[in-house]
């Protein structure tokens, strides 16, 4: 701004732009008093230098009106929004994207005041322009659809909102499936976050209209875990031909152009046609990259083929939407709902009530189950969870032999198999039926296809971590993986290897100094991959009793306390916070003996690069391997997600710390039953 004022002058249009941008920063920070004079000065320059009917003047009017809107100064915002709209209609035309934006903003102002009758026609006109000029799948069209749907829900007009949300979900899902596979991984989450939250509004619709259960299920099975599915396909692209990668880059460039609202309409159709041609070529060369939508009927058919007496149970945490005290719509406290799909294709939703008591009950049950000093409390606490989750579903579970569960939010931490069906002392869910956990029911369609593993079983046990030595004291920040430990040897894993070898007859049985993280990454599509070692999850754990669990509770607890500093490296992405420990970990933590090419830790982020396409089962016989960071719509970011991205068809993981000797006995019994034909569940 200072340079613009000095070099170009205090009334140059670029100075106005700099003033506007600084005002936008202040507005985003809530510094409204500092933003207002800058907006006003920017507007004054535009009006004087460019004219009262210039598009830049319309933008300045819109931004100042937005500031007043943020402050609830609706009377001052309205004339500015109206004037901005009039300029856009006159100068840019009645069907320009900027006109659609102005209509949307004025409608939003009316909506916030409860003036629904005035807001609705403006929202509808904005939607019509966006669909015609930008296309039905453009993010701006999605915003218009969601705004109109929320308006109807605030008026308790759910039937009017349902067709809008059906269009929105299908269009947005198509856009995401087309756009995201061609973008760098680090940008994908941000692109999803920038889109209107169609699933959230769809479940708000379900709250008002139970008949919308098929739409809610279709939305969930196509959106839950979508990023993981894209990463799995993208991993395949890395090994494709240069021609395939070139086409993918060209498509990504066209998508960036089409995403711009400033692209003239005359240029859009030729670009769309060019994109369609390139996409056809790409999928002809590399069909595995395509992610097609999945319908509930396809999932039901897969369920019927896999488990004729099965039931798919999808849990969803959501917030209802209704008219607030001041007339505008507002989100209510979170709730849970269960969606049920049967092999005959019938779909039903069952509300489970407020999320707060359910989440609190889950937290209490998990804490007691994971703490060896409190495990006597666990049955009663798990029974309390059952009363909230299973009791409303008991009638639906009659006659069910196989249950496929897709959890959400805090329910990802729950040991479903341990939930009692009724009384605390009665049979558990895992004893009563075959139980399988899924990211979403969409996986049933993929798992119908037979696996194509290249090699037999690989068994990796009892890595030689090296002598404990002397490690540096943990620092408040930063905390590195190398500061974990010292790691104790796990004699139970040797017994585990001896017990499993006759049953699994592994192609490779690796232990000691050979059991390195680098070697694990080199595994190529084993049919079964079994790893017995220490696991870690960098988050404050519950206190542990003395013993030799397959994890290092006291040390982790100490280190995690250091992660409260904002500079701590424990704040890095969730996939870096969970993993497994391999040979040399103690040597790498000491002053000497470190291997510069292998840090002895395999994080979940690194595990995504493994080649497990077709692997039937990955067993991580270690502590905390099922834990991770929760992301709405994606589930848990940790080892389980990483293994799915790498191609594994199923995983056996732990939700807490596990005892070394008892785990060896557990695994022997598990594989004994597996060999007897009982199935992985």
XYZ file of C-alpha atoms in Angstrom:
681
model
C 0.000 0.000 0.000
C 2.763 2.433 0.908
C 4.557 1.768 -2.401
C 1.335 2.242 -4.397
C 0.616 5.544 -2.668
C 4.162 6.829 -3.177
C 4.825 5.631 -6.728
C 1.361 5.596 -8.321
C -0.354 8.188 -6.196
C -2.967 8.200 -3.428
C -5.852 8.023 -5.922
C -4.601 5.379 -8.338
C -6.822 2.309 -8.926
C -3.991 0.027 -7.719
C -3.885 2.004 -4.485
C -7.610 1.361 -4.133
C -6.963 -2.354 -4.607
C -4.254 -2.345 -1.919
C -6.565 -0.492 0.461
C -9.308 -3.044 -0.202
C -6.966 -5.992 0.400
C -5.704 -4.599 3.688
C -9.296 -3.948 4.742
C -10.165 -7.566 3.884
C -7.359 -8.740 6.177
C -8.640 -6.574 9.037
C -12.186 -7.807 8.441
C -11.053 -11.448 8.566
C -9.400 -10.690 11.928
C -12.514 -8.993 13.263
C -10.780 -5.589 13.294
C -13.842 -3.904 11.848
C -13.024 -0.413 13.097
C -9.712 -0.440 11.209
C -11.230 -2.000 8.076
C -14.082 0.475 7.564
C -12.069 3.643 6.717
C -9.927 1.649 4.286
C -12.986 0.260 2.496
C -14.486 3.738 2.315
C -11.301 5.256 0.936
C -11.007 2.473 -1.667
C -14.620 3.103 -2.707
C -14.042 6.836 -2.972
C -11.017 6.332 -5.282
C -12.974 3.944 -7.538
C -15.926 6.303 -7.799
C -13.708 9.322 -8.586
C -11.153 7.731 -10.923
C -13.076 4.884 -12.562
C -16.614 6.209 -12.300
C -19.710 5.445 -10.233
C -20.749 2.568 -12.518
C -17.442 0.747 -12.955
C -17.208 -2.965 -11.992
C -14.443 -2.103 -9.477
C -16.815 0.371 -7.855
C -19.394 -2.429 -7.609
C -16.774 -4.630 -5.912
C -15.916 -1.891 -3.385
C -19.595 -1.339 -2.646
C -20.069 -5.085 -2.151
C -17.095 -5.372 0.210
C -18.137 -2.415 2.367
C -21.658 -3.863 2.511
C -20.127 -7.190 3.573
C -18.351 -5.440 6.453
C -21.621 -3.899 7.623
C -23.321 -7.283 7.252
C -20.650 -8.910 9.462
C -21.420 -6.316 12.141
C -25.189 -6.731 11.896
C -25.550 -3.216 10.415
C -28.125 -4.458 7.935
C -29.727 -1.055 7.287
C -26.400 0.339 6.066
C -25.505 -2.781 4.072
C -28.727 -3.039 2.052
C -28.412 0.116 -0.131
C -24.784 -0.727 -0.899
C -25.667 -4.284 -1.964
C -28.505 -2.936 -4.120
C -26.265 -0.368 -5.792
C -23.590 -2.997 -6.450
C -26.214 -5.274 -8.024
C -27.536 -2.455 -10.232
C -24.027 -1.729 -11.566
C -23.363 -5.400 -12.332
C -26.684 -5.789 -14.157
C -26.135 -2.625 -16.224
C -22.426 -2.885 -17.011
C -21.714 -6.631 -16.981
C -25.149 -7.921 -17.939
C -28.023 -9.719 -16.201
C -26.394 -13.145 -16.647
C -22.806 -12.425 -15.565
C -21.244 -14.413 -12.686
C -20.673 -11.163 -10.755
C -24.387 -10.405 -11.078
C -25.117 -13.842 -9.630
C -22.769 -13.078 -6.707
C -24.482 -9.738 -6.030
C -27.900 -11.396 -6.093
C -26.668 -14.052 -3.688
C -25.243 -11.484 -1.264
C -28.402 -9.379 -1.190
C -30.471 -12.546 -0.693
C -28.196 -13.529 2.193
C -28.835 -10.155 3.834
C -32.599 -10.632 3.569
C -32.270 -14.198 4.838
C -30.365 -13.054 7.934
C -33.222 -10.658 8.707
C -35.857 -13.355 8.311
C -37.144 -11.715 5.108
C -37.532 -15.088 3.401
C -40.062 -13.946 0.804
C -37.600 -11.363 -0.550
C -34.582 -13.673 -0.343
C -36.019 -16.653 -2.221
C -36.448 -15.117 -5.729
C -32.943 -13.627 -5.548
C -31.403 -16.986 -4.585
C -33.315 -18.666 -7.421
C -32.157 -16.085 -9.971
C -28.547 -16.368 -8.764
C -28.760 -20.167 -9.100
C -30.181 -19.954 -12.638
C -27.315 -17.673 -13.764
C -24.634 -19.889 -12.218
C -26.052 -23.060 -13.754
C -26.329 -21.469 -17.203
C -23.020 -19.604 -17.325
C -20.693 -21.633 -15.071
C -22.300 -25.055 -15.358
C -24.192 -27.328 -12.935
C -21.011 -28.662 -11.291
C -19.178 -25.376 -10.665
C -18.466 -24.517 -6.989
C -20.372 -21.211 -7.347
C -23.446 -23.147 -8.477
C -23.022 -25.385 -5.442
C -23.067 -22.328 -3.165
C -26.321 -21.118 -4.727
C -27.913 -24.542 -4.321
C -26.908 -24.853 -0.689
C -28.089 -21.329 0.186
C -31.522 -21.962 -1.303
C -31.743 -25.349 0.436
C -30.865 -23.818 3.822
C -33.515 -21.159 3.278
C -36.130 -23.887 2.795
C -34.914 -25.826 5.852
C -35.089 -22.696 8.023
C -38.751 -22.466 6.980
C -39.251 -26.208 7.731
C -39.937 -26.781 4.016
C -37.880 -29.965 3.748
C -39.693 -31.327 0.626
C -38.634 -28.191 -1.287
C -35.012 -28.588 -0.133
C -34.662 -32.287 -1.041
C -34.449 -31.972 -4.878
C -31.950 -29.117 -4.503
C -29.727 -31.227 -2.249
C -30.022 -34.189 -4.587
C -28.714 -32.006 -7.431
C -26.064 -30.502 -5.169
C -24.686 -33.799 -3.868
C -24.442 -35.456 -7.252
C -22.951 -32.398 -8.964
C -20.450 -31.750 -6.167
C -19.447 -35.415 -5.971
C -18.854 -35.440 -9.739
C -16.728 -32.285 -9.476
C -14.656 -33.706 -6.618
C -14.129 -37.081 -8.323
C -13.040 -35.289 -11.482
C -10.925 -32.537 -9.927
C -9.209 -34.042 -6.895
C -7.376 -37.043 -8.408
C -5.363 -34.662 -10.595
C -4.335 -32.315 -7.787
C -1.350 -32.651 -5.410
C -2.253 -34.487 -2.193
C -1.513 -31.460 0.006
C -4.118 -29.380 -1.862
C -6.992 -31.861 -1.841
C -8.162 -31.366 1.744
C -8.166 -27.588 1.238
C -10.216 -27.904 -1.955
C -12.837 -29.969 -0.115
C -12.906 -27.477 2.771
C -13.573 -24.629 0.320
C -16.711 -26.316 -1.028
C -20.151 -25.917 0.551
C -20.698 -28.725 3.037
C -23.321 -30.692 1.114
C -23.257 -33.733 3.463
C -23.875 -31.521 6.520
C -26.954 -29.926 4.940
C -28.196 -33.289 3.663
C -28.225 -34.723 7.189
C -29.930 -31.554 8.413
C -32.585 -32.365 5.807
C -32.808 -35.949 7.116
C -33.425 -34.550 10.612
C -36.582 -32.882 9.291
C -37.510 -35.501 6.687
C -36.856 -39.208 7.492
C -38.009 -40.084 3.960
C -34.721 -38.553 2.735
C -32.775 -41.558 4.112
C -31.879 -42.866 0.601
C -30.355 -39.484 -0.318
C -28.474 -39.319 2.992
C -27.061 -42.819 2.475
C -26.096 -42.100 -1.138
C -24.325 -38.940 0.039
C -22.401 -40.717 2.785
C -21.254 -43.715 0.757
C -19.919 -41.431 -1.981
C -18.267 -38.830 0.239
C -17.022 -40.689 3.332
C -13.379 -41.615 2.816
C -13.256 -40.044 -0.662
C -9.777 -38.590 -0.132
C -8.438 -42.009 0.889
C -9.988 -43.567 -2.212
C -8.438 -40.877 -4.407
C -5.026 -41.384 -2.795
C -5.289 -45.119 -3.462
C -5.984 -44.488 -7.152
C -3.330 -41.768 -7.304
C -0.730 -44.193 -5.947
C -1.416 -46.371 -8.976
C -0.868 -43.394 -11.293
C 2.725 -43.007 -10.078
C 3.700 -46.239 -11.763
C 1.914 -45.469 -15.037
C 3.411 -44.315 -18.340
C 4.789 -40.805 -19.086
C 1.910 -40.330 -21.541
C -0.644 -40.991 -18.789
C 1.037 -38.531 -16.439
C 1.191 -35.889 -19.207
C -2.557 -36.194 -19.836
C -3.249 -35.906 -16.103
C -1.226 -32.670 -15.921
C -3.072 -31.213 -18.947
C -6.426 -32.016 -17.368
C -5.402 -30.372 -14.094
C -4.482 -27.193 -15.999
C -7.870 -27.057 -17.748
C -9.660 -27.606 -14.430
C -7.860 -24.602 -12.956
C -9.092 -22.461 -15.861
C -12.674 -23.702 -15.597
C -12.723 -23.021 -11.848
C -12.212 -19.289 -12.479
C -15.397 -17.187 -12.418
C -13.659 -14.576 -14.597
C -13.316 -16.943 -17.561
C -15.565 -15.621 -20.388
C -18.542 -17.880 -21.209
C -17.441 -18.157 -24.836
C -14.243 -19.911 -23.726
C -15.902 -22.379 -21.374
C -17.567 -24.738 -23.843
C -14.429 -25.308 -25.968
C -12.456 -26.023 -22.789
C -15.111 -28.460 -21.576
C -14.984 -30.298 -24.900
C -11.174 -30.386 -24.807
C -11.307 -31.717 -21.263
C -13.744 -34.446 -22.201
C -11.474 -35.600 -25.028
C -8.394 -35.666 -22.788
C -10.307 -37.463 -20.047
C -11.447 -40.120 -22.510
C -7.837 -40.665 -23.592
C -6.619 -40.839 -19.978
C -9.184 -43.378 -18.837
C -8.593 -45.459 -21.958
C -4.894 -45.622 -21.053
C -5.442 -45.911 -17.298
C -8.996 -46.995 -16.369
C -8.038 -47.627 -12.717
C -7.867 -43.862 -12.130
C -11.585 -43.353 -12.725
C -13.744 -43.136 -9.606
C -17.349 -43.783 -10.522
C -20.277 -42.922 -8.247
C -21.747 -45.768 -6.218
C -25.477 -46.102 -5.634
C -27.138 -47.649 -2.569
C -28.538 -50.343 -4.869
C -24.987 -51.331 -5.901
C -23.958 -51.558 -2.254
C -27.090 -53.582 -1.477
C -26.246 -55.986 -4.313
C -22.700 -56.388 -2.984
C -24.113 -56.954 0.497
C -26.534 -59.593 -0.821
C -23.703 -61.372 -2.613
C -21.325 -61.181 0.363
C -23.732 -61.602 3.268
C -27.369 -62.482 2.437
C -28.265 -62.157 6.124
C -26.154 -59.039 6.581
C -26.845 -55.435 7.462
C -24.882 -52.269 6.694
C -24.965 -49.778 9.564
C -23.615 -46.289 8.853
C -23.384 -43.885 11.797
C -23.334 -40.138 11.155
C -22.769 -37.217 13.493
C -24.590 -34.122 12.272
C -26.157 -30.848 13.364
C -29.806 -29.916 12.716
C -30.662 -26.629 10.996
C -33.682 -24.541 11.924
C -35.002 -20.999 12.261
C -33.175 -19.088 14.976
C -34.519 -16.632 17.519
C -33.722 -13.656 15.252
C -35.259 -15.184 12.139
C -32.094 -16.436 10.479
C -31.255 -20.122 10.263
C -28.826 -21.608 12.781
C -27.144 -24.925 13.542
C -28.278 -26.865 16.574
C -26.249 -29.086 18.974
C -24.702 -32.217 17.362
C -26.704 -35.433 17.176
C -26.163 -38.996 15.908
C -28.237 -40.917 13.393
C -27.903 -44.501 12.114
C -28.530 -45.374 8.456
C -29.412 -49.002 7.752
C -29.163 -50.783 4.391
C -30.358 -54.361 3.907
C -29.510 -56.825 1.112
C -32.977 -56.276 -0.430
C -32.124 -52.579 -0.913
C -34.418 -51.229 1.811
C -33.062 -48.151 3.603
C -34.034 -46.741 6.969
C -32.751 -44.085 9.345
C -32.932 -44.215 13.149
C -32.196 -41.105 15.227
C -29.964 -41.860 18.218
C -30.222 -38.537 20.037
C -27.791 -35.916 21.260
C -24.109 -36.561 20.552
C -22.761 -35.174 23.843
C -23.890 -38.048 26.136
C -22.907 -40.655 23.522
C -19.424 -39.179 23.080
C -18.990 -38.912 26.858
C -20.032 -42.547 27.347
C -17.627 -43.698 24.612
C -14.753 -41.716 26.134
C -15.396 -43.192 29.587
C -15.636 -46.777 28.279
C -12.489 -46.494 26.159
C -10.507 -44.914 29.001
C -11.447 -47.739 31.386
C -10.827 -50.455 28.783
C -7.375 -49.098 27.973
C -6.291 -48.737 31.613
C -5.260 -52.009 33.261
C -6.082 -50.497 36.673
C -9.699 -49.756 35.684
C -10.690 -52.692 33.532
C -13.178 -53.954 36.126
C -15.229 -50.832 35.353
C -15.202 -51.435 31.589
C -18.189 -53.857 31.292
C -20.619 -51.462 32.951
C -19.314 -48.505 30.961
C -19.551 -50.445 27.696
C -23.081 -51.450 28.671
C -23.908 -47.747 29.056
C -22.706 -47.179 25.494
C -24.857 -50.097 24.320
C -27.928 -48.535 25.890
C -27.357 -45.438 23.777
C -26.241 -47.065 20.519
C -27.477 -50.666 20.326
C -30.745 -50.582 22.259
C -32.469 -48.352 19.640
C -31.227 -50.808 16.983
C -32.133 -54.100 18.684
C -35.263 -54.733 16.640
C -33.312 -54.069 13.443
C -30.594 -56.575 14.413
C -33.037 -59.495 14.720
C -32.070 -62.178 12.205
C -28.846 -60.429 11.223
C -25.789 -62.702 11.096
C -23.194 -60.322 9.653
C -22.989 -56.655 10.586
C -20.940 -54.140 8.595
C -20.361 -50.979 10.631
C -19.146 -47.624 9.332
C -18.444 -45.414 12.400
C -18.217 -41.642 12.576
C -16.493 -39.129 14.827
C -15.858 -40.453 18.376
C -17.381 -43.823 17.465
C -14.166 -44.569 15.551
C -12.530 -45.083 18.968
C -15.131 -47.614 20.102
C -14.458 -51.386 20.352
C -17.775 -52.397 18.798
C -17.073 -56.109 19.227
C -16.943 -55.654 23.018
C -20.336 -53.937 23.320
C -22.828 -56.125 25.199
C -25.991 -56.832 23.239
C -28.133 -56.242 26.332
C -26.980 -56.622 29.944
C -23.364 -56.017 30.882
C -22.823 -59.713 31.617
C -24.536 -60.940 28.437
C -23.040 -61.855 25.069
C -21.207 -59.127 23.186
C -21.860 -57.872 19.698
C -18.747 -59.682 18.486
C -19.922 -62.973 20.018
C -23.449 -62.637 18.669
C -22.694 -62.004 14.993
C -19.924 -61.545 12.436
C -18.713 -57.948 12.712
C -16.777 -55.994 10.098
C -15.710 -52.331 10.372
C -15.653 -50.262 7.176
C -14.786 -46.692 6.262
C -18.074 -46.694 4.345
C -20.355 -49.168 2.590
C -18.752 -48.212 -0.727
C -15.931 -50.606 0.212
C -18.285 -53.584 -0.146
C -18.430 -52.980 -3.906
C -14.629 -52.935 -4.208
C -14.125 -55.937 -1.925
C -16.371 -58.057 -4.145
C -13.472 -58.268 -6.585
C -10.954 -60.991 -5.668
C -7.573 -59.897 -4.382
C -4.486 -60.254 -6.559
C -1.654 -60.707 -4.111
C 1.678 -61.615 -5.713
C 3.367 -63.409 -2.824
C 2.535 -65.480 0.251
C 2.680 -64.428 3.907
C 5.408 -62.184 5.288
C 6.094 -62.333 9.035
C 8.094 -59.522 10.680
C 8.706 -59.878 14.437
C 10.987 -58.858 17.306
C 13.134 -56.141 15.699
C 16.488 -55.536 17.356
C 16.057 -51.983 18.613
C 19.609 -51.916 19.906
C 20.843 -51.314 23.467
C 18.756 -48.754 25.361
C 21.857 -46.591 25.869
C 21.424 -43.010 27.011
C 18.989 -40.818 25.187
C 18.697 -37.083 25.361
C 16.133 -35.647 27.728
C 12.983 -34.619 25.880
C 12.706 -30.925 25.049
C 9.516 -28.894 25.236
C 9.976 -28.196 21.511
C 10.657 -29.507 19.031
C 9.925 -33.177 19.680
C 11.218 -35.638 17.081
C 10.521 -39.304 16.498
C 14.127 -40.038 17.385
C 13.470 -38.815 20.931
C 10.942 -41.615 21.503
C 12.110 -44.620 23.473
C 14.253 -46.174 24.743
C 12.461 -49.244 23.382
C 12.547 -52.546 25.264
C 12.892 -55.826 23.369
C 9.668 -57.849 23.044
C 10.338 -61.531 23.784
C 6.652 -62.308 23.288
C 6.997 -61.531 19.592
C 9.555 -64.333 19.243
C 7.024 -66.736 20.763
C 4.469 -65.240 18.396
C 6.671 -66.008 15.385
C 7.269 -69.585 16.600
C 3.535 -70.148 17.044
C 2.462 -68.624 13.733
C 5.119 -70.054 11.416
C 3.646 -73.607 11.260
C 0.175 -72.184 10.547
C 1.022 -69.392 8.087
C 4.073 -70.968 6.447
C 5.449 -67.543 5.549
C 7.466 -66.949 2.431
C 9.633 -64.672 4.579
C 10.090 -64.574 8.382
C 12.194 -61.565 9.335
C 13.404 -60.519 12.783
C 16.343 -59.005 14.671
C 18.544 -56.502 12.872
C 17.010 -57.438 9.499
C 13.560 -56.165 10.608
C 14.049 -52.603 9.402
C 11.543 -49.963 8.359
C 13.170 -49.851 4.922
C 12.574 -53.588 4.468
C 8.894 -53.221 5.385
C 8.479 -50.527 2.721
C 9.938 -52.910 0.150
C 7.251 -55.576 0.624
C 5.374 -56.251 -2.631
C 1.745 -57.374 -2.351
C 2.031 -60.178 0.225
C -1.167 -62.117 0.781
C -0.841 -61.621 4.556
C 1.510 -59.135 6.223
C 1.961 -59.705 9.969
C 4.103 -57.261 11.970
C 4.795 -57.655 15.699
C 6.682 -54.735 17.281
C 6.183 -51.522 19.256
C 3.587 -49.057 18.009
C 3.172 -45.400 18.895
C 0.547 -42.703 18.717
C 1.717 -39.262 19.751
C -1.097 -38.046 21.951
C -1.398 -38.011 25.774
C -2.306 -41.608 26.702
C -3.976 -42.841 29.871
C -1.505 -43.893 32.596
C -0.350 -47.481 32.192
C 0.480 -50.133 34.751
C 4.035 -51.460 35.022
C 4.894 -54.221 32.586
C 6.041 -54.631 29.028
C 3.271 -53.469 26.723
C 3.953 -53.213 22.999
C 4.354 -49.469 23.272
C 6.120 -47.096 25.630
C 3.450 -45.459 27.757
C 5.511 -43.513 30.289
C 7.956 -42.177 27.752
C 5.230 -41.207 25.308
C 3.340 -39.445 28.061
C 6.386 -37.383 28.951
C 7.089 -36.457 25.353
C 3.518 -35.605 24.571
C 3.411 -33.059 27.351
C 6.096 -31.203 25.420
C 3.786 -31.002 22.399
C 1.702 -28.218 23.916
C 4.164 -25.704 22.520
C 2.980 -24.300 19.150
C 6.500 -24.859 17.816
C 6.450 -28.570 18.608
C 6.843 -30.900 15.668
C 4.054 -33.008 17.206
C 1.663 -30.540 15.581
C 2.553 -31.946 12.121
C -0.068 -33.776 10.081
C -1.883 -36.693 11.775
C -0.314 -39.343 9.536
C 3.080 -38.405 11.013
C 1.899 -38.973 14.586
C 1.277 -42.722 14.433
C 3.507 -45.544 13.338
C 5.657 -48.581 14.112
C 9.153 -49.045 15.533
C 11.817 -51.183 13.853
C 15.420 -52.291 14.157
C 17.922 -49.670 15.231
C 15.499 -47.269 16.940
C 17.595 -47.049 20.115
C 20.847 -46.713 18.172
C 19.363 -43.865 16.154
C 18.318 -42.115 19.364
C 21.827 -42.248 20.858
C 24.853 -40.177 20.002
C 26.405 -42.875 17.787
C 25.400 -45.870 15.741
C 22.615 -44.120 13.833
C 21.715 -45.279 10.342
C 21.439 -42.137 8.193
C 19.319 -43.899 5.553
C 16.737 -45.426 7.938
C 15.417 -43.655 11.055
C 13.861 -46.976 12.272
C 10.356 -45.505 12.405
C 7.622 -46.252 9.886
C 4.968 -43.536 10.129
C 1.495 -43.822 8.654
C 2.492 -41.174 6.112
C 5.325 -43.403 4.891
C 3.103 -46.491 4.903
C 0.846 -44.952 2.232
C 3.688 -45.571 -0.250
C 3.687 -49.352 0.330
C 2.488 -51.694 -2.408
C -0.260 -53.729 -0.739
C -2.666 -53.854 -3.676
C -4.567 -57.121 -3.253
C -3.140 -57.921 0.207
C -5.922 -59.766 2.020
C -4.899 -58.966 5.612
C -2.427 -56.720 7.410
C -2.071 -57.480 11.121
C -0.238 -54.917 13.257
C 0.457 -56.749 16.509
C 1.453 -53.632 18.452
C 0.085 -50.850 20.669
C -2.304 -48.136 19.516
C -2.233 -49.076 15.831
C -5.901 -48.168 15.239
C -5.570 -44.685 16.716
C -5.102 -41.443 14.834
C -6.476 -37.981 14.192
C -10.157 -37.605 13.241
C -11.182 -35.660 10.126
C -14.853 -35.128 9.343
C -15.855 -37.172 6.303
C -12.629 -39.173 6.248
C -12.544 -41.080 9.538
C -9.296 -41.666 11.418
C -6.025 -40.432 9.957
C -3.586 -43.104 11.081
C -2.137 -46.481 10.183
C -5.452 -48.051 9.197
C -6.106 -45.322 6.630
C -2.534 -45.547 5.345
C -2.840 -49.303 4.810
C -6.132 -48.894 2.926
C -4.514 -46.260 0.690
C -1.650 -48.708 0.087
C -4.225 -51.272 -1.103
C -4.855 -53.591 1.886
C -8.274 -55.238 1.792
C -8.550 -55.686 5.570
C -6.589 -54.863 8.726
C -6.399 -56.126 12.310
C -5.320 -53.315 14.657
C -5.384 -52.333 18.340
C -7.253 -49.441 19.955
C -4.969 -49.217 23.002
C -1.807 -50.657 24.587
C -1.472 -54.441 24.462
C 0.489 -56.828 26.663
C 3.443 -58.558 25.003
C 2.865 -62.137 26.184
C -0.938 -62.075 25.994
C -0.872 -60.682 22.478
C 1.231 -63.633 21.323
C -1.447 -65.981 22.705
C -4.224 -63.916 21.136
C -2.590 -64.005 17.691
C -2.037 -67.765 17.811
C -5.717 -68.277 18.636
C -6.813 -65.781 15.976
C -4.944 -67.470 13.119
C -5.973 -70.905 14.381
C -9.607 -69.897 13.990
C -8.882 -68.193 10.681
C -7.343 -71.404 9.327
C -10.410 -73.302 10.562
C -12.575 -71.181 8.269
C -14.186 -68.826 10.800
C -13.353 -65.755 8.705
C -11.371 -62.646 9.530
C -14.224 -61.037 11.472
